[in-house]
Short mmCIF file of C-alpha atoms and ligand atoms in Angstrom, two decimals:
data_model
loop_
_atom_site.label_atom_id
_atom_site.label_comp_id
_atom_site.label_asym_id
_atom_site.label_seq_id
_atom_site.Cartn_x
_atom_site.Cartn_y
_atom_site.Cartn_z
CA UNK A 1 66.39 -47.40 -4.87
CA UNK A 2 64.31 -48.43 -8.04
CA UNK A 3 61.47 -49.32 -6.03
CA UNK A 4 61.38 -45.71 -4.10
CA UNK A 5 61.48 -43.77 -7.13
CA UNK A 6 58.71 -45.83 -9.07
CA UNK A 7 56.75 -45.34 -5.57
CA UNK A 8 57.42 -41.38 -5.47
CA UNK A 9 56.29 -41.39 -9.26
CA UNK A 10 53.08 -43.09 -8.17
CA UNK A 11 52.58 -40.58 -5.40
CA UNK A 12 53.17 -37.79 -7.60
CA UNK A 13 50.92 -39.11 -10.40
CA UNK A 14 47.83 -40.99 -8.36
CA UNK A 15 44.54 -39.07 -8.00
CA UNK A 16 42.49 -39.36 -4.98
CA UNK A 17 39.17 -40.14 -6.29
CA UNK A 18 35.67 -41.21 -5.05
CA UNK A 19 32.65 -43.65 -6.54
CA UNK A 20 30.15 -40.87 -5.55
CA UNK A 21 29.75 -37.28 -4.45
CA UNK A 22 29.59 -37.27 -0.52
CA UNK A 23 26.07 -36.37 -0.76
CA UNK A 24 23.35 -34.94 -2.51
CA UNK A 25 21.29 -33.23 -3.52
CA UNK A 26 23.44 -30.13 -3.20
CA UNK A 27 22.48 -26.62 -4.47
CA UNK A 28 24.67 -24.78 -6.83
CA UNK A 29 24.61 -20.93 -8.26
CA UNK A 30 26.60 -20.49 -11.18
CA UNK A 31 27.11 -17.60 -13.28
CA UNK A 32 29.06 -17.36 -16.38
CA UNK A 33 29.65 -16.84 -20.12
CA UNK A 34 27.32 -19.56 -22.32
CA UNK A 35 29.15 -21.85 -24.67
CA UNK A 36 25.88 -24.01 -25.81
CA UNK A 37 22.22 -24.14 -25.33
CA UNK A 38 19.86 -26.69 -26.67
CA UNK A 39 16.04 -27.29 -26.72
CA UNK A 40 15.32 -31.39 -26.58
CA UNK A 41 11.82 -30.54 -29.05
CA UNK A 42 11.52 -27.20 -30.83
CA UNK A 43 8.02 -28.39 -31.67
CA UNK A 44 6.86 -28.60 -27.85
CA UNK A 45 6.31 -25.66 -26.19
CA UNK A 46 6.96 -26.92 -23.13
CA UNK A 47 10.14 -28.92 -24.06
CA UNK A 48 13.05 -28.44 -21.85
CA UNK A 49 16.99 -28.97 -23.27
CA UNK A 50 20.52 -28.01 -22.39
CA UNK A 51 22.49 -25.15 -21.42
CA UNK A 52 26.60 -25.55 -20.85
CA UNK A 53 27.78 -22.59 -18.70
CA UNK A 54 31.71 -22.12 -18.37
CA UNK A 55 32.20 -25.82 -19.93
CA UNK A 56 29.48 -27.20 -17.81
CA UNK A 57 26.81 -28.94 -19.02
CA UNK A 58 23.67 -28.62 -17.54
CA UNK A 59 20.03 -29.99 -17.93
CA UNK A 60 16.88 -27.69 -18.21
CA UNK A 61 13.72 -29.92 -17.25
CA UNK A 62 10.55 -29.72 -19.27
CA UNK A 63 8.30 -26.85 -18.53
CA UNK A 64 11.21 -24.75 -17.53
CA UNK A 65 10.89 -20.52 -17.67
CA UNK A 66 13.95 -18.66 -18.34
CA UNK A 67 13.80 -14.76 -17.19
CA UNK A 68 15.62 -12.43 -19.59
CA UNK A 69 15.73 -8.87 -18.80
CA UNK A 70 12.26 -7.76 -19.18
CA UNK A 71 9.80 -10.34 -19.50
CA UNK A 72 10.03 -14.92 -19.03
CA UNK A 73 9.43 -17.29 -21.51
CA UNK A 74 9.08 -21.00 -22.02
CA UNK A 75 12.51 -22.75 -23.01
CA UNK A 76 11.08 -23.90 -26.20
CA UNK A 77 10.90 -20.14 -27.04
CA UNK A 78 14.56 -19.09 -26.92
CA UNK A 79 14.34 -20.89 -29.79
CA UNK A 80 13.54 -20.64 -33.49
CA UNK A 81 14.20 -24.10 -35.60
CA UNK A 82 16.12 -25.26 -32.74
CA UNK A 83 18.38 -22.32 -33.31
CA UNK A 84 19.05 -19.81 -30.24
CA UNK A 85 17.84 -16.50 -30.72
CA UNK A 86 20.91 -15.49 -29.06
CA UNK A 87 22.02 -11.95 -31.50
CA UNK A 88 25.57 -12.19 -32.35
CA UNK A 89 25.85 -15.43 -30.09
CA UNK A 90 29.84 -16.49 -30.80
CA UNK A 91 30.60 -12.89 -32.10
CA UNK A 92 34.12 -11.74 -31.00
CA UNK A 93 33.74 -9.10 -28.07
CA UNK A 94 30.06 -10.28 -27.18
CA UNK A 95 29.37 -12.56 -24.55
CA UNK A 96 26.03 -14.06 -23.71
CA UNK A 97 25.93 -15.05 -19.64
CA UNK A 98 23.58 -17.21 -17.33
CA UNK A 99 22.68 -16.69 -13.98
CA UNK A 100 21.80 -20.56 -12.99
CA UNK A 101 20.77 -22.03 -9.58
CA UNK A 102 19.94 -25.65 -9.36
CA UNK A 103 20.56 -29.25 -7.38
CA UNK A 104 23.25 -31.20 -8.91
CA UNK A 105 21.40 -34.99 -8.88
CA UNK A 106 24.78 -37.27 -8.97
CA UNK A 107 27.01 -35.82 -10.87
CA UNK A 108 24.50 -33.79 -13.54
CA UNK A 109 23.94 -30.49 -12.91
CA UNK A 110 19.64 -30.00 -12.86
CA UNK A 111 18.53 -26.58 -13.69
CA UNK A 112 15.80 -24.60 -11.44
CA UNK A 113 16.20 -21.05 -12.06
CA UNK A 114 18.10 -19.84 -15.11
CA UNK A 115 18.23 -15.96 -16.26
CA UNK A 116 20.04 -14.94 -19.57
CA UNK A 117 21.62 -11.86 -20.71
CA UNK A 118 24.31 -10.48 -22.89
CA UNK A 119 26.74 -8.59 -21.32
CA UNK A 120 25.10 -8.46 -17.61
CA UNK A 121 27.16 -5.77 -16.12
CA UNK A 122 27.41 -3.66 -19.35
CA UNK A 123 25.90 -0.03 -18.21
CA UNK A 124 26.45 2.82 -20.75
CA UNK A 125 25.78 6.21 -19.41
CA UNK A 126 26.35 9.32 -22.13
CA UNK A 127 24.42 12.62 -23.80
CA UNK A 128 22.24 11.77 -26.07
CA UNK A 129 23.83 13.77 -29.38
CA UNK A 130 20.93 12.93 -31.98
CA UNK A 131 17.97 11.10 -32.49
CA UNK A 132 16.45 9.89 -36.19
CA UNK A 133 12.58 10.21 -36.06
CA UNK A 134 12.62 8.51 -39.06
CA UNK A 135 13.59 4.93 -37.70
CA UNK A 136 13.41 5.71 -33.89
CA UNK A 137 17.60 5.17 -33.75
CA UNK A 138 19.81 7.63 -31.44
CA UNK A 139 23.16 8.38 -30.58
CA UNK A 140 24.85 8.07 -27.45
CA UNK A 141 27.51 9.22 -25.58
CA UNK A 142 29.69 10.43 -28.54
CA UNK A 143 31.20 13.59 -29.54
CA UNK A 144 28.75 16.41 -28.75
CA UNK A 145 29.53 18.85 -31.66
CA UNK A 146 29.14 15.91 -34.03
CA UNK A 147 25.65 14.49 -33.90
CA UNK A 148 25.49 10.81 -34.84
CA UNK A 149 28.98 10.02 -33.11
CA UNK A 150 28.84 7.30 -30.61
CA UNK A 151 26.89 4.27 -30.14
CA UNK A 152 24.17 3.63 -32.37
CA UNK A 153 21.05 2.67 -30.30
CA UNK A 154 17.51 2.36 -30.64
CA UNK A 155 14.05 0.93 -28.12
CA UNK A 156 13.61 -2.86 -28.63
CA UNK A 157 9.84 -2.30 -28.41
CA UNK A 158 8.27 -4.96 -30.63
CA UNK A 159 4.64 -3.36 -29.19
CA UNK A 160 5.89 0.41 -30.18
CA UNK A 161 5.06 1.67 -26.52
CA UNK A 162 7.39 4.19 -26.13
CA UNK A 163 7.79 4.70 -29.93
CA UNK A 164 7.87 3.55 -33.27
CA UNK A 165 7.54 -0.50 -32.95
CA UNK A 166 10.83 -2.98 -33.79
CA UNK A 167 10.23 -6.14 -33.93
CA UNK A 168 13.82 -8.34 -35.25
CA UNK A 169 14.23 -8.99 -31.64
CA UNK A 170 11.54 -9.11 -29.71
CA UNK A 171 12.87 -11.50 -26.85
CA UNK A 172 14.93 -8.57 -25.45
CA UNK A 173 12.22 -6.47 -25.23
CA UNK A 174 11.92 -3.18 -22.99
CA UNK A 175 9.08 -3.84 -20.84
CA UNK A 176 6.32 -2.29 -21.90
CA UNK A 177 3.94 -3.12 -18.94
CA UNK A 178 5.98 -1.97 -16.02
CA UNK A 179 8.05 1.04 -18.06
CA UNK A 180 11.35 0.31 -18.55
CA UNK A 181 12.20 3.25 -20.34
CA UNK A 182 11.70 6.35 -17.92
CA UNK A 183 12.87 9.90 -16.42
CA UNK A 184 15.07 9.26 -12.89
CA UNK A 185 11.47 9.82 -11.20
CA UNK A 186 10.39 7.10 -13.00
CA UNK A 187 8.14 8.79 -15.32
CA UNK A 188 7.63 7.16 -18.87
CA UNK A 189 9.70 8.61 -21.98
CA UNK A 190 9.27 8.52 -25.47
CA UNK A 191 10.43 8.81 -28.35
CA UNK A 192 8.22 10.91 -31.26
CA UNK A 193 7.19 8.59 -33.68
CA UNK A 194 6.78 11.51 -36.79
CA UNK A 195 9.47 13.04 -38.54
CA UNK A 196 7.62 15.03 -40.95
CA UNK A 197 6.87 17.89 -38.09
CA UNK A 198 4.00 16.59 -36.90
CA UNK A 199 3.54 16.57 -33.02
CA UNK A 200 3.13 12.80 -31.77
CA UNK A 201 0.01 13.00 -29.39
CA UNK A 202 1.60 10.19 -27.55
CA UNK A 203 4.62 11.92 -26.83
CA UNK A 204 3.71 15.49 -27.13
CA UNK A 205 6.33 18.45 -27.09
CA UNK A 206 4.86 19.72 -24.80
CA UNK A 207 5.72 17.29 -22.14
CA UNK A 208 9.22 19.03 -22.01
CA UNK A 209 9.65 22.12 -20.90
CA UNK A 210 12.26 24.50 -22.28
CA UNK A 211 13.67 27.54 -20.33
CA UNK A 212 16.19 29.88 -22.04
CA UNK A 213 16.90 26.71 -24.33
CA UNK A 214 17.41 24.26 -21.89
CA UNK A 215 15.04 21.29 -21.21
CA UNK A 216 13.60 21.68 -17.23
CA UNK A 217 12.37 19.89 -14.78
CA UNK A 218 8.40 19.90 -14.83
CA UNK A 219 6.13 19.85 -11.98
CA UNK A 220 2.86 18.10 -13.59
CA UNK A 221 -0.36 20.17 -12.94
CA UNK A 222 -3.78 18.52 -11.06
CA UNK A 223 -6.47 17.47 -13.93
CA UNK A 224 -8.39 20.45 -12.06
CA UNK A 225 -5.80 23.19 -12.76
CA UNK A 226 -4.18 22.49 -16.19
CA UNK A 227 -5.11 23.80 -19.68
CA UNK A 228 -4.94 21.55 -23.00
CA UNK A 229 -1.37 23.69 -23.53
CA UNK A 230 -0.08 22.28 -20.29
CA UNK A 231 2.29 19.68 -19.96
CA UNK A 232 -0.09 15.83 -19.61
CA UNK A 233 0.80 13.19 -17.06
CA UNK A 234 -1.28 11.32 -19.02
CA UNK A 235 0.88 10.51 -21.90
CA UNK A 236 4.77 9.87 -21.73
CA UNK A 237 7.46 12.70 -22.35
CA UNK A 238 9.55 12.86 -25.02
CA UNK A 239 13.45 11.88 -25.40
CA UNK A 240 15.89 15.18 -26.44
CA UNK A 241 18.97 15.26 -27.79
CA UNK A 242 20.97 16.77 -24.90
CA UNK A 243 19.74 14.75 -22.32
CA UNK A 244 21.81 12.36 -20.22
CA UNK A 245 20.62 9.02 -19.80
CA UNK A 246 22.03 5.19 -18.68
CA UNK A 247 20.82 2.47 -20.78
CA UNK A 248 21.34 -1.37 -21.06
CA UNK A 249 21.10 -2.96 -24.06
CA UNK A 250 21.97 -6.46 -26.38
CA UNK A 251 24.74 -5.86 -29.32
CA UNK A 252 22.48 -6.92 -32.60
CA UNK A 253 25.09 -6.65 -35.15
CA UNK A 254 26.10 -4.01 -37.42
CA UNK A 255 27.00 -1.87 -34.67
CA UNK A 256 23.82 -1.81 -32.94
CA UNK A 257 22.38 -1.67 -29.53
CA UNK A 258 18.55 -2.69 -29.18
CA UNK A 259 17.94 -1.39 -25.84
CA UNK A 260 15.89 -2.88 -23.34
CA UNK A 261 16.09 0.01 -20.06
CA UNK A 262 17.01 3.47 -20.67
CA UNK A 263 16.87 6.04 -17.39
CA UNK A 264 17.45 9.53 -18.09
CA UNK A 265 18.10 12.67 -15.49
CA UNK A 266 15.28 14.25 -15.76
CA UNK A 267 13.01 15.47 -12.84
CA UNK A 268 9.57 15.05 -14.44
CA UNK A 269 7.06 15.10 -11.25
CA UNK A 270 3.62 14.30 -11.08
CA UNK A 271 1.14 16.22 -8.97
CA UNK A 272 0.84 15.14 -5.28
CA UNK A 273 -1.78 12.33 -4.47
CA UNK A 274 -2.78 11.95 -8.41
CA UNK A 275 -2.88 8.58 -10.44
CA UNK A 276 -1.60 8.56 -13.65
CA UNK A 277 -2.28 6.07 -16.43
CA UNK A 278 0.38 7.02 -19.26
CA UNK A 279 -1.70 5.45 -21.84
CA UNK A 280 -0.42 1.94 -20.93
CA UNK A 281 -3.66 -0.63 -21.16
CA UNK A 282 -5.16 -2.08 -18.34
CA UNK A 283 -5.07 -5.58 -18.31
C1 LIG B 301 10.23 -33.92 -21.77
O1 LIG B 301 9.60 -33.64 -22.99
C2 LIG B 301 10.01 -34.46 -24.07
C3 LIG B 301 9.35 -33.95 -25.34
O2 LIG B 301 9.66 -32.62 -25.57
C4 LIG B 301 9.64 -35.90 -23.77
O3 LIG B 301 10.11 -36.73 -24.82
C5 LIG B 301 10.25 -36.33 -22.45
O4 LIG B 301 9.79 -37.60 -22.11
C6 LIG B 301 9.91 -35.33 -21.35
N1 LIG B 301 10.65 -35.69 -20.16
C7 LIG B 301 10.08 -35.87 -18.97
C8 LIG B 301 10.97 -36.23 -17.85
O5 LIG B 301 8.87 -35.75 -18.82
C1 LIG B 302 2.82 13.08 -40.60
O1 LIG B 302 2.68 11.67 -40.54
C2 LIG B 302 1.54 11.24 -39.80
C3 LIG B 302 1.58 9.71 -39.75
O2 LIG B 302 1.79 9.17 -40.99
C4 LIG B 302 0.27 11.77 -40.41
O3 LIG B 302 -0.85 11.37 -39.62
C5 LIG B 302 0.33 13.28 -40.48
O4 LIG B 302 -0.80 13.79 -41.14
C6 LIG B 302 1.59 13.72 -41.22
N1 LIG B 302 1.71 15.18 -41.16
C7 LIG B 302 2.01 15.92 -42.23
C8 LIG B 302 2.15 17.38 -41.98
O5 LIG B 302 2.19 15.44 -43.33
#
């Protein structure tokens, strides 16, 4: 009787285990909250490191790119010091997450593709209820009556693109190539960069139309038919306070959102059949 229970214990207690993984390579695709990320040599560019995802570790090889929400970068550069430039990395409420895909080699987990963001499924839709010329900051989706309710927001755009330029976080950048901060019809907004009354050429008033006090849709005009007056497809249109737009964005601390994509619903149309430049550099 002594024996049988000592044996039941054992079955209750023994693990089935094996020396090796039935095979491999295999693939995996994780995606999850970040608890750690390290670079092996801060001083080499190309360096790669570590990144543990939901309590795994994993390895990023040497020469590894890491796509973030607007533009890739080297490893090495998430980094400044060997410090991640992760804002408000560990900060109750925020959560920074990787997308990883890779071939576990053994029993390590080998990184191929890796994309980081905070909050990846965080969309914020809302009127915007005020905007600060002075620093380029807004308001969103807060009480309408009471301008600067809401969330605090303003453009990550360390190149000042779309406005005036910040540059305290420049890996979470809007992208500033292929616009990332645009009307539903995907033309390019702006924000003014003068608060002293002065009209920014780059973002001219005029690029909004306003009938009986409310902001309208605007059919651009050909080069052929439009006067100086006219609304330009050649230069962005500006952001109002009223309009209703869905942005994404990284919590900075002190209650700010650096945003990196802002749509707003706004019909702004070009002419049929003509190219457009919007002041964006050719490369
Ligand atoms: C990766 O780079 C580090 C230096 O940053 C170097 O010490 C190491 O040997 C490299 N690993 C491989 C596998 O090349
Ligand atoms: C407003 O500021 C801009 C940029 O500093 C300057 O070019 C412009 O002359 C100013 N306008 C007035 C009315 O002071």
């Amino acid at each position: 009787m002594k024996l049988l229970a000592s044996f039941l214990l054992l079955l209750v207690f023994a693990y089935a285990t094996q020396d090796a993984p039935p095979y491999g390579p295999s693939q995996f695709s994780n995606i999850g909250t970040i608890n750690d990320l390290t670079v092996t040599d801060p001083s080499d560019l190309f360096s790669g490191g570590t990144i543990t995802v939901d309590g795994i570790s994993m390895i990023i090889p040497n020469n590894s790119y890491v796509t973030l929400p607007s533009i890739s970068v080297m490893w090495s550069e998430l980094f400044v010091g060997g410090a991640p430039q992760l804002p408000q990395f560990g900060a109750p409420g925020v959560s920074w997450e990787a997308t990883v895909y890779g071939n576990r080699i053994g029993d390590i987990y080998v990184v191929a593709l890796v994309y980081i963001t905070q909050s990846s499924v965080r969309i914020i839709q809302g009127f915007v209820n005020a905007i600060d010329l002075g620093t380029g900051e807004f308001w969103v989706a807060g009480t309408s009556a009471a301008p600067g309710t809401g969330i605090r927001a303003r453009l990550n755009d360390p190149v000042g693109r779309y406005g005036l330029e910040y540059l305290d976080h420049p890996l979470w950048t809007v992208d500033a190539e292929s616009p990332s901060v645009t009307a539903a019809t995907g033309f390019p907004l702006c924000i003014p960069r003068y608060a002293n009354g002065t009209d920014d050429p780059l973002c001219p008033l005029k690029n909004r139309v306003i009938n009986g006090g409310v902001p309208t849709f605007i059919q651009f005009k050909t080069a052929a038919t439009r006067s100086t007056t006219d609304p330009d497809p050649n230069v962005m249109a500006p952001l109002m306070v009223g309009d209703y737009i869905t942005i994404n964005g990284i919590e900075v601390g002190d209650g700010l959102l650096a945003v990196y994509s802002l749509v707003a619903n706004l019909g702004l149309y070009t002419a049929p059949r003509e190219t457009r430049k919007c002041n964006v550099p050719l490369l």
